[in-house]
Each structure stands twice: as C-alpha cells, then as structure tokens.
Amino acid sequence: ADVDLVIYLPNVMADALPETLAKCGPLEGRNAVNLSWQQNLEQSLRGARWVDQDSIKIIQARMPIIRLNSVKSSVQLDVSIADKSHHGVTATRLVKSLMKSFPPLESLVLVLKRQLKNCGLGDSYT
C-alpha cells in the first residue's frame, strides 16, 4: 500500500521586505533558494523516529517526489509539493467521479493499477 501526499504551500514571497522575510518558513521567500524543498524535507525526516531512515529517496522527475517508508508498517509515502504542473489531485478526482458514475470501473481500475505495478510501471514518473 502507498499514500500520496501533496503539500500545498502559500505563494513564495521573493520580493518581500527583510522584516517580512525574517518571519518566513524554510520554504518561503529567499529561504527557498538555500535548499530545495526536497532537501529541506529530507533533512527534517532524517530526525523522525517513525521514518525508516534507509528508505528516504528523492526522486527527480517532472514532479519531484520524496519517497519513504514507515518503520512500523509497510506503508510507502510519496510526498510532493503542489504547483501548476501537478495533476495528481485532479486525476484522482476524475477517477473517483468516473467510478461513482460507473461502479464496475472500480474493479477494473484496481486490477489495472496492480498490473502496472507488477510490470514496473506503477509510478507516474515511469
């Protein structure tokens, strides 16, 4: 099983005044230039007890992802940051809508997802 987590951040304040930038988080304003969001999140996850430290990977694709596993379960977590080119949430809404309209589609989608995973094509960036 895997969980896809999409993080929505506020707009970057690249032209903000210094006093405003002092209040920025690590991924806002000029702070975002120091490390990529993937590197910043990876550093934070390195200290988390619930994360299998050996499983943390940054996957560079059109939509970069951080992949990791939980220590106590076999759950794989894929984390991405939403932007204009992120279509995962829209695609999920479409599939859910179609499955609601055509209930037999759910079984077909699950079988297709399993077959794609078995063939090594289970990731959107493959």
Tab-separated table of C-alpha atoms in Angstrom:
chain	number	residue	atom	x	y	z
A	1	ALA	CA	0.000	0.000	0.000
A	2	ASP	CA	1.160	3.533	-0.577
A	3	VAL	CA	-0.020	7.005	0.296
A	4	ASP	CA	0.455	10.009	-1.961
A	5	LEU	CA	0.717	13.234	-0.002
A	6	VAL	CA	0.500	16.556	-1.837
A	7	ILE	CA	1.562	19.619	0.134
A	8	TYR	CA	0.080	22.990	-0.771
A	9	LEU	CA	2.316	25.924	0.200
A	10	PRO	CA	1.488	29.641	0.144
A	11	ASN	CA	2.911	31.728	-2.677
A	12	VAL	CA	6.621	32.423	-2.372
A	13	MET	CA	7.422	35.944	-1.236
A	14	ALA	CA	10.503	36.519	-3.401
A	15	ASP	CA	10.241	40.322	-3.312
A	16	ALA	CA	9.296	40.735	0.340
A	17	LEU	CA	10.920	43.224	2.707
A	18	PRO	CA	13.637	41.919	5.078
A	19	GLU	CA	11.391	42.144	8.161
A	20	THR	CA	8.786	40.021	6.374
A	21	LEU	CA	11.401	37.505	5.247
A	22	ALA	CA	12.541	37.103	8.844
A	23	LYS	CA	9.112	35.590	9.568
A	24	CYS	CA	9.264	33.206	6.589
A	25	GLY	CA	9.395	29.469	6.924
A	26	PRO	CA	12.170	27.374	5.371
A	27	LEU	CA	10.409	27.063	2.013
A	28	GLU	CA	9.304	30.691	1.620
A	29	GLY	CA	10.964	33.777	0.272
A	30	ARG	CA	14.696	33.725	-0.306
A	31	ASN	CA	14.985	30.832	2.151
A	32	ALA	CA	13.744	28.573	-0.639
A	33	VAL	CA	16.922	29.307	-2.610
A	34	ASN	CA	19.209	27.786	0.030
A	35	LEU	CA	17.856	24.236	-0.235
A	36	SER	CA	15.275	22.651	-2.485
A	37	TRP	CA	12.044	21.638	-0.775
A	38	GLN	CA	13.116	18.025	-1.217
A	39	GLN	CA	16.440	18.588	0.546
A	40	ASN	CA	14.766	20.566	3.322
A	41	LEU	CA	12.092	17.921	3.891
A	42	GLU	CA	14.648	15.117	3.690
A	43	GLN	CA	16.698	16.764	6.455
A	44	SER	CA	13.601	17.075	8.632
A	45	LEU	CA	12.594	13.457	8.018
A	46	ARG	CA	16.083	12.220	8.940
A	47	GLY	CA	15.261	13.024	12.561
A	48	ALA	CA	11.790	11.449	12.598
A	49	ARG	CA	11.545	8.204	14.602
A	50	TRP	CA	8.598	6.894	12.561
A	51	VAL	CA	10.580	7.010	9.282
A	52	ASP	CA	12.736	4.117	8.041
A	53	GLN	CA	15.901	6.177	7.516
A	54	ASP	CA	17.262	3.835	4.813
A	55	SER	CA	14.105	4.228	2.747
A	56	ILE	CA	14.264	8.006	2.183
A	57	LYS	CA	14.806	8.787	-1.502
A	58	ILE	CA	14.480	11.937	-3.558
A	59	ILE	CA	13.103	11.024	-6.971
A	60	GLN	CA	13.891	13.639	-9.582
A	61	ALA	CA	11.165	13.623	-12.211
A	62	ARG	CA	8.937	16.203	-13.859
A	63	MET	CA	7.218	16.365	-10.485
A	64	PRO	CA	9.903	15.677	-7.818
A	65	ILE	CA	8.909	13.275	-5.055
A	66	ILE	CA	10.301	12.218	-1.702
A	67	ARG	CA	9.610	8.539	-1.104
A	68	LEU	CA	9.898	6.931	2.311
A	69	ASN	CA	8.580	4.055	4.382
A	70	SER	CA	7.209	3.922	7.892
A	71	VAL	CA	9.200	1.932	10.456
A	72	LYS	CA	6.209	0.079	11.920
A	73	SER	CA	4.298	-0.743	8.741
A	74	SER	CA	4.805	-1.433	5.074
A	75	VAL	CA	3.193	1.863	4.107
A	76	GLN	CA	5.143	3.760	1.470
A	77	LEU	CA	4.671	7.538	1.466
A	78	ASP	CA	5.243	9.670	-1.635
A	79	VAL	CA	5.411	13.394	-0.843
A	80	SER	CA	5.195	16.110	-3.490
A	81	ILE	CA	4.611	19.851	-3.496
A	82	ALA	CA	1.664	21.177	-5.493
A	83	ASP	CA	2.351	23.614	-8.302
A	84	LYS	CA	0.858	24.443	-11.708
A	85	SER	CA	2.209	21.259	-13.283
A	86	HIS	CA	0.914	18.923	-10.534
A	87	HIS	CA	-2.047	16.948	-11.874
A	88	GLY	CA	-2.290	14.158	-9.277
A	89	VAL	CA	-5.166	15.620	-7.262
A	90	THR	CA	-7.129	16.473	-10.420
A	91	ALA	CA	-6.592	12.967	-11.801
A	92	THR	CA	-7.718	11.407	-8.520
A	93	ARG	CA	-10.906	13.489	-8.515
A	94	LEU	CA	-11.628	12.454	-12.110
A	95	VAL	CA	-11.162	8.735	-11.406
A	96	LYS	CA	-13.336	8.939	-8.267
A	97	SER	CA	-16.041	10.754	-10.222
A	98	LEU	CA	-15.949	8.167	-13.003
A	99	MET	CA	-16.083	5.286	-10.516
A	100	LYS	CA	-19.121	6.869	-8.867
A	101	SER	CA	-20.842	7.133	-12.246
A	102	PHE	CA	-19.757	3.649	-13.370
A	103	PRO	CA	-19.411	1.392	-10.273
A	104	PRO	CA	-17.892	-1.604	-12.177
A	105	LEU	CA	-14.998	0.684	-13.144
A	106	GLU	CA	-13.587	0.456	-9.602
A	107	SER	CA	-12.607	-3.207	-10.003
A	108	LEU	CA	-11.067	-2.503	-13.397
A	109	VAL	CA	-9.028	0.423	-12.023
A	110	LEU	CA	-7.716	-1.686	-9.117
A	111	VAL	CA	-6.739	-4.571	-11.418
A	112	LEU	CA	-5.083	-2.171	-13.859
A	113	LYS	CA	-3.118	-0.453	-11.059
A	114	ARG	CA	-1.909	-3.851	-9.771
A	115	GLN	CA	-0.900	-4.984	-13.274
A	116	LEU	CA	1.001	-1.745	-13.920
A	117	LYS	CA	2.819	-2.140	-10.591
A	118	ASN	CA	3.699	-5.757	-11.433
A	119	CYS	CA	5.167	-4.596	-14.754
A	120	GLY	CA	7.261	-1.883	-13.076
A	121	LEU	CA	5.005	0.896	-14.376
A	122	GLY	CA	3.217	1.688	-11.131
A	123	ASP	CA	4.730	5.143	-10.695
A	124	SER	CA	3.532	8.211	-12.535
A	125	TYR	CA	7.092	9.180	-13.471
A	126	THR	CA	7.888	5.839	-15.217
